[in-house]
XYZ file of N, CA and C in Angstrom:
483
model
N 31.201 54.542 -12.401
C 30.133 55.237 -11.715
C 29.311 54.221 -10.918
N 28.933 54.557 -9.710
C 28.199 53.654 -8.826
C 26.724 53.601 -9.184
N 26.122 52.409 -9.058
C 24.687 52.219 -9.284
C 23.931 52.201 -7.962
N 24.495 52.743 -6.921
C 23.872 52.676 -5.605
C 22.442 53.205 -5.666
N 21.495 52.396 -5.188
C 20.102 52.784 -5.160
C 19.329 52.424 -6.410
N 19.984 51.900 -7.432
C 19.266 51.525 -8.645
C 19.167 50.012 -8.739
N 18.280 49.515 -9.596
C 18.085 48.079 -9.799
C 19.303 47.494 -10.507
N 19.665 46.226 -10.218
C 20.780 45.596 -10.927
C 20.426 45.377 -12.392
N 21.457 45.220 -13.180
C 21.266 44.963 -14.598
C 20.486 43.663 -14.766
N 19.578 43.542 -15.754
C 18.753 42.346 -15.923
C 19.550 41.072 -16.122
N 20.716 41.134 -16.772
C 21.467 39.907 -17.027
C 22.246 39.433 -15.801
N 22.264 40.198 -14.721
C 22.962 39.811 -13.504
C 21.951 39.265 -12.496
N 21.955 37.947 -12.245
C 20.977 37.397 -11.300
C 21.285 37.851 -9.884
N 20.232 38.045 -9.110
C 20.387 38.403 -7.706
C 20.655 37.153 -6.898
N 21.598 37.219 -6.011
C 21.882 36.079 -5.142
C 21.212 36.304 -3.802
N 20.555 35.239 -3.317
C 19.909 35.307 -2.015
C 20.956 35.026 -0.946
N 20.859 35.691 0.206
C 21.802 35.391 1.282
C 21.534 33.990 1.817
N 22.547 33.346 2.369
C 22.332 31.994 2.919
C 21.377 32.057 4.100
N 20.637 30.956 4.373
C 19.716 30.963 5.511
C 20.477 31.083 6.821
N 19.847 31.717 7.795
C 20.430 31.838 9.119
C 20.218 30.510 9.822
N 21.297 29.949 10.370
C 21.202 28.647 11.025
C 21.570 28.776 12.490
N 20.949 27.902 13.292
C 21.263 27.855 14.710
C 22.557 27.078 14.921
N 23.328 27.421 15.940
C 24.530 26.634 16.244
C 24.157 25.208 16.622
N 25.075 24.263 16.367
C 24.809 22.852 16.654
C 24.359 22.615 18.083
N 24.940 23.312 19.040
C 24.584 23.051 20.434
C 23.152 23.460 20.778
N 22.513 24.276 19.924
C 21.126 24.666 20.153
C 20.134 23.796 19.410
N 20.617 22.949 18.520
C 19.740 22.086 17.737
C 19.829 20.693 18.331
N 18.852 20.364 19.191
C 18.872 19.087 19.887
C 18.486 17.951 18.949
N 19.321 16.933 18.832
C 19.016 15.754 18.034
C 18.908 16.033 16.546
N 19.666 16.994 16.030
C 19.540 17.390 14.627
C 19.854 16.264 13.652
N 20.671 15.308 14.051
C 21.080 14.251 13.125
C 20.312 12.953 13.322
N 19.232 12.952 14.104
C 18.535 11.715 14.422
C 17.270 11.498 13.618
N 16.919 12.386 12.712
C 15.684 12.199 11.956
C 15.981 12.170 10.466
N 15.007 11.683 9.707
C 15.170 11.651 8.267
C 14.346 12.762 7.654
N 14.689 13.155 6.454
C 13.961 14.215 5.770
C 12.759 13.626 5.053
N 11.565 13.952 5.534
C 10.349 13.469 4.873
C 9.399 14.622 4.620
N 9.926 15.660 4.059
C 9.074 16.784 3.707
C 9.676 18.084 4.155
N 9.085 19.148 3.688
C 9.588 20.463 4.033
C 10.789 20.803 3.180
N 11.394 21.936 3.476
C 12.559 22.413 2.738
C 13.671 22.653 3.732
N 14.433 21.595 4.066
C 15.439 21.737 5.114
C 16.564 22.657 4.676
N 17.173 23.281 5.661
C 18.356 24.078 5.401
C 19.546 23.142 5.323
N 20.687 23.579 4.782
C 21.836 22.681 4.679
C 22.188 22.065 6.027
N 22.486 20.778 6.027
C 22.838 20.069 7.250
C 21.646 19.695 8.097
N 20.424 19.961 7.634
C 19.232 19.594 8.380
C 19.010 20.424 9.619
N 19.596 21.606 9.690
C 19.492 22.431 10.879
C 18.290 23.349 10.777
N 17.783 23.753 11.908
C 16.588 24.589 11.945
C 16.933 26.037 11.616
N 16.040 26.701 10.922
C 16.200 28.110 10.601
C 15.813 28.954 11.801
N 16.496 30.064 12.012
C 16.174 30.964 13.114
C 14.836 31.652 12.883
N 14.325 31.629 11.641
C 13.072 32.278 11.319
C 11.923 31.294 11.199
N 12.048 30.109 11.765
C 11.002 29.087 11.674
C 9.747 29.574 12.375
N 8.588 29.150 11.873
C 7.323 29.528 12.491
C 7.133 28.734 13.770
N 5.940 28.773 14.327
C 5.666 28.081 15.584
C 6.084 26.612 15.530
N 6.338 26.065 16.692
C 6.781 24.673 16.792
C 5.728 23.723 16.229
N 6.142 22.727 15.468
C 5.178 21.741 14.976
C 4.730 20.819 16.108
N 3.578 20.191 15.919
C 3.043 19.244 16.891
C 3.543 17.841 16.560
N 3.524 16.973 17.554
C 3.907 15.574 17.359
C 2.682 14.773 16.938
N 2.875 13.883 15.968
C 1.817 12.998 15.473
C 2.347 11.572 15.430
N 1.448 10.610 15.558
C 1.775 9.212 15.338
C 1.022 8.765 14.093
N 1.750 8.156 13.179
C 1.135 7.613 11.972
C 1.194 6.095 12.053
N 0.093 5.447 11.697
C 0.035 3.991 11.655
C 0.068 3.598 10.184
N 1.120 2.858 9.804
C 1.302 2.452 8.418
C 1.303 0.942 8.309
N 0.782 0.435 7.200
C 0.840 -0.991 6.901
C 1.610 -1.146 5.593
N 2.646 -1.995 5.646
C 3.400 -2.322 4.441
C 3.185 -3.798 4.123
N 3.358 -4.133 2.856
C 3.106 -5.496 2.394
C 4.319 -5.998 1.630
N 4.679 -7.249 1.873
C 5.735 -7.883 1.083
C 5.088 -8.744 0.010
N 5.659 -8.706 -1.172
C 5.177 -9.536 -2.281
C 6.373 -10.165 -2.967
N 6.103 -11.212 -3.748
C 7.143 -11.882 -4.518
C 6.494 -12.629 -5.670
N 7.268 -12.854 -6.720
C 6.792 -13.644 -7.855
C 6.902 -15.140 -7.591
N 7.516 -15.510 -6.494
C 7.670 -16.919 -6.161
C 6.297 -17.560 -5.959
N 6.046 -18.741 -6.555
C 4.719 -19.369 -6.460
C 4.318 -19.767 -5.039
N 5.271 -20.063 -4.169
C 4.919 -20.488 -2.812
C 5.062 -19.362 -1.775
N 5.248 -18.141 -2.231
C 5.430 -17.012 -1.319
C 4.113 -16.653 -0.641
N 4.167 -16.473 0.662
C 3.002 -16.017 1.417
C 3.244 -14.567 1.824
N 2.337 -13.664 1.471
C 2.537 -12.256 1.815
C 2.708 -12.068 3.317
N 3.491 -11.085 3.661
C 3.699 -10.719 5.054
C 3.403 -9.230 5.155
N 2.742 -8.821 6.233
C 2.379 -7.431 6.429
C 3.058 -6.922 7.686
N 3.410 -5.654 7.665
C 3.988 -5.019 8.846
C 3.162 -3.792 9.193
N 2.783 -3.693 10.463
C 2.124 -2.500 10.972
C 3.184 -1.736 11.752
N 3.393 -0.470 11.402
C 4.392 0.322 12.116
C 3.777 1.624 12.608
N 4.292 2.089 13.715
C 3.860 3.338 14.326
C 5.035 4.293 14.220
N 4.823 5.402 13.530
C 5.910 6.330 13.222
C 5.614 7.677 13.845
N 6.595 8.235 14.525
C 6.470 9.552 15.127
C 6.856 10.602 14.096
N 5.992 11.603 13.915
C 6.219 12.688 12.957
C 5.960 14.026 13.639
N 6.511 15.089 13.078
C 6.158 16.427 13.522
C 5.569 17.166 12.330
N 4.515 17.929 12.595
C 3.847 18.668 11.523
C 3.029 19.800 12.134
N 2.665 20.758 11.298
C 1.849 21.883 11.740
C 0.353 21.615 11.596
N -0.018 20.512 10.928
C -1.427 20.175 10.769
C -1.549 18.674 10.519
N -2.757 18.170 10.675
C -3.006 16.758 10.408
C -2.775 16.431 8.932
N -3.125 17.365 8.047
C -2.931 17.152 6.610
C -1.440 17.037 6.281
N -0.626 17.895 6.888
C 0.817 17.826 6.669
C 1.374 16.518 7.235
N 0.891 16.096 8.391
C 1.338 14.838 8.992
C 0.980 13.656 8.101
N -0.215 13.682 7.508
C -0.624 12.605 6.604
C 0.295 12.551 5.387
N 0.615 13.684 4.823
C 1.515 13.721 3.668
C 2.911 13.217 4.050
N 3.398 13.607 5.212
C 4.703 13.136 5.672
C 4.679 11.630 5.922
N 3.561 11.114 6.425
C 3.432 9.670 6.651
C 3.515 8.923 5.322
N 2.836 9.437 4.306
C 2.897 8.806 2.980
C 4.324 8.848 2.425
N 4.979 10.000 2.560
C 6.362 10.126 2.085
C 7.272 9.146 2.810
N 7.103 9.053 4.129
C 7.913 8.123 4.917
C 7.700 6.692 4.436
N 6.436 6.307 4.262
C 6.125 4.956 3.789
C 6.746 4.671 2.435
N 6.705 5.637 1.539
C 7.308 5.461 0.207
C 8.827 5.342 0.303
N 9.444 6.098 1.209
C 10.892 6.026 1.377
C 11.345 4.680 1.945
N 10.461 3.987 2.641
C 10.805 2.697 3.231
C 10.625 1.530 2.260
N 10.046 1.779 1.098
C 9.834 0.706 0.125
C 11.181 0.191 -0.372
N 11.254 -1.139 -0.538
C 12.529 -1.769 -0.899
C 12.263 -3.087 -1.618
N 13.182 -3.464 -2.468
C 13.179 -4.790 -3.097
C 14.543 -5.414 -2.878
N 14.563 -6.714 -2.650
C 15.822 -7.428 -2.436
C 15.616 -8.899 -2.763
N 16.702 -9.627 -2.884
C 16.639 -11.072 -3.098
C 16.838 -11.766 -1.759
N 15.928 -12.688 -1.428
C 16.044 -13.423 -0.172
C 17.087 -14.533 -0.300
N 17.179 -15.359 0.730
C 18.195 -16.429 0.752
C 17.995 -17.464 -0.346
N 16.807 -17.519 -0.952
C 16.529 -18.445 -2.057
C 16.606 -17.743 -3.407
N 17.177 -16.541 -3.393
C 17.332 -15.711 -4.595
C 16.001 -15.339 -5.244
N 14.952 -15.249 -4.432
C 13.646 -14.796 -4.903
C 13.529 -13.301 -4.606
N 12.998 -12.560 -5.561
C 12.830 -11.132 -5.374
C 11.658 -10.877 -4.429
N 11.915 -10.152 -3.357
C 10.902 -9.770 -2.376
C 10.788 -8.248 -2.419
N 9.572 -7.759 -2.459
C 9.339 -6.317 -2.515
C 8.422 -5.893 -1.389
N 8.831 -4.889 -0.650
C 8.014 -4.295 0.403
C 7.488 -2.964 -0.110
N 6.174 -2.772 -0.029
C 5.524 -1.548 -0.496
C 4.543 -1.043 0.560
N 4.380 0.261 0.593
C 3.373 0.858 1.468
C 2.005 0.403 0.988
N 1.258 -0.206 1.850
C -0.085 -0.681 1.520
C -1.127 0.375 1.880
N -0.980 0.964 3.083
C -2.009 1.881 3.544
C -1.500 2.714 4.725
N -1.854 3.987 4.755
C -1.692 4.785 5.968
C -3.017 4.649 6.705
N -2.996 3.913 7.792
C -4.217 3.587 8.521
C -4.785 4.809 9.235
N -3.907 5.532 9.905
C -4.377 6.658 10.701
C -3.206 7.573 11.015
N -3.507 8.848 11.157
C -2.556 9.837 11.654
C -3.264 10.553 12.789
N -2.617 10.577 13.938
C -3.266 11.108 15.126
C -2.280 11.970 15.903
N -2.729 13.128 16.347
C -1.868 14.011 17.128
C -1.578 13.393 18.489
N -0.331 13.486 18.920
C 0.060 13.002 20.240
C -0.389 14.052 21.250
N -1.228 13.644 22.177
C -1.776 14.588 23.154
C -0.759 14.953 24.236
N 0.062 13.986 24.643
C 1.034 14.212 25.713
C 2.424 14.059 25.111
N 2.976 15.150 24.617
C 4.265 15.099 23.925
C 5.433 15.341 24.876
N 5.288 14.948 26.148
C 6.403 15.102 27.080
C 7.418 13.979 26.910
N 6.974 12.826 26.426
C 7.805 11.666 26.164
C 8.559 11.195 27.402
N 7.848 11.181 28.508
C 8.368 10.612 29.738
C 7.873 9.185 29.853
N 8.344 8.450 30.850
C 7.818 7.117 31.093
C 6.309 7.201 31.255
N 5.597 6.364 30.545
C 4.153 6.323 30.652
C 3.417 7.295 29.740
N 4.130 8.072 28.924
C 3.450 8.968 27.985
C 2.736 8.123 26.940
N 1.459 8.404 26.728
C 0.692 7.655 25.738
C 0.936 8.245 24.361
N 1.411 7.414 23.440
C 1.689 7.868 22.085
C 0.534 7.622 21.143
N -0.169 6.512 21.339
C -1.230 6.160 20.405
C -2.213 5.251 21.101
N -3.491 5.448 20.804
C -4.529 4.531 21.280
C -5.677 4.586 20.295
N -6.459 3.526 20.298
C -7.676 3.516 19.501
C -8.669 2.598 20.188
N -9.924 2.798 19.883
C -10.991 2.011 20.473
C -11.532 1.033 19.441
N -11.991 -0.118 19.904
C -12.628 -1.094 19.030
C -13.632 -1.871 19.851
N -14.575 -2.495 19.185
C -15.646 -3.219 19.864
C -15.517 -4.738 19.786
N -14.876 -5.249 18.764
C -14.868 -6.693 18.534
C -13.495 -7.286 18.874
N -13.355 -7.715 20.126
C -12.080 -8.269 20.584
C -11.729 -9.564 19.848
N -12.716 -10.344 19.506
C -12.461 -11.605 18.792
C -11.805 -11.327 17.436
N -12.280 -10.326 16.715
C -11.669 -9.977 15.419
C -10.254 -9.456 15.621
N -10.064 -8.628 16.632
C -8.727 -8.111 16.943
C -7.782 -9.273 17.261
N -8.253 -10.169 18.071
C -7.466 -11.324 18.480
C -7.149 -12.239 17.291
N -8.053 -12.296 16.309
C -7.859 -13.189 15.166
C -6.677 -12.779 14.290
N -6.338 -11.508 14.263
C -5.196 -11.106 13.444
C -3.977 -10.744 14.272
N -4.064 -10.786 15.592
C -2.935 -10.463 16.458
C -2.354 -11.747 17.038
N -1.340 -12.330 16.355
C -0.829 -13.651 16.768
C -0.224 -13.681 18.155
N 0.304 -12.570 18.662
C 0.931 -12.613 19.968
C -0.069 -12.827 21.100
N -1.354 -12.573 20.836
C -2.371 -12.824 21.855
C -2.579 -14.320 22.063
N -2.235 -15.101 21.088
C -2.344 -16.561 21.189
C -0.991 -17.206 21.521
N 0.027 -16.373 21.785
C 1.349 -16.889 22.102
C 2.166 -17.264 20.892
N 1.664 -16.969 19.689
C 2.399 -17.275 18.450
C 3.449 -16.206 18.197
N 4.464 -16.591 17.475
C 5.449 -15.626 16.992
C 4.929 -15.042 15.693
N 5.093 -13.736 15.493
C 4.603 -13.140 14.224
C 5.372 -13.616 13.014
């Protein structure tokens, strides 16, 4: 006898249909990004039911290298990372996730353990001109003390970082 129109038996779990995916030719650059948040569909492809397009953000991250070696001098890296998000809060969370995913430990040429860790997410800022043409501004900030800026920016003195 058919159960058409009635609820399934409790011991039989309901299966959800697979997500609707766009064809590869409609997903531009689908394989060029890493997963740093959200709930991607299989293969990292966009769902046909996705909400409005996310905005582009630039995150400024600082990572620090450390080692147990007595003569090791810490090294810091400032990186600018392009992210997409629906809000500044989501972009900040994605920036933190990205920074954590980049953390690594390895042995250098002297067999000393070197560890790179996220030190700080300095800023997350929405990209105002997301056309990404020549001359598109991705990030800027204002400061008043050029001498202090110059003191930590070795390339201004012609030094190699």
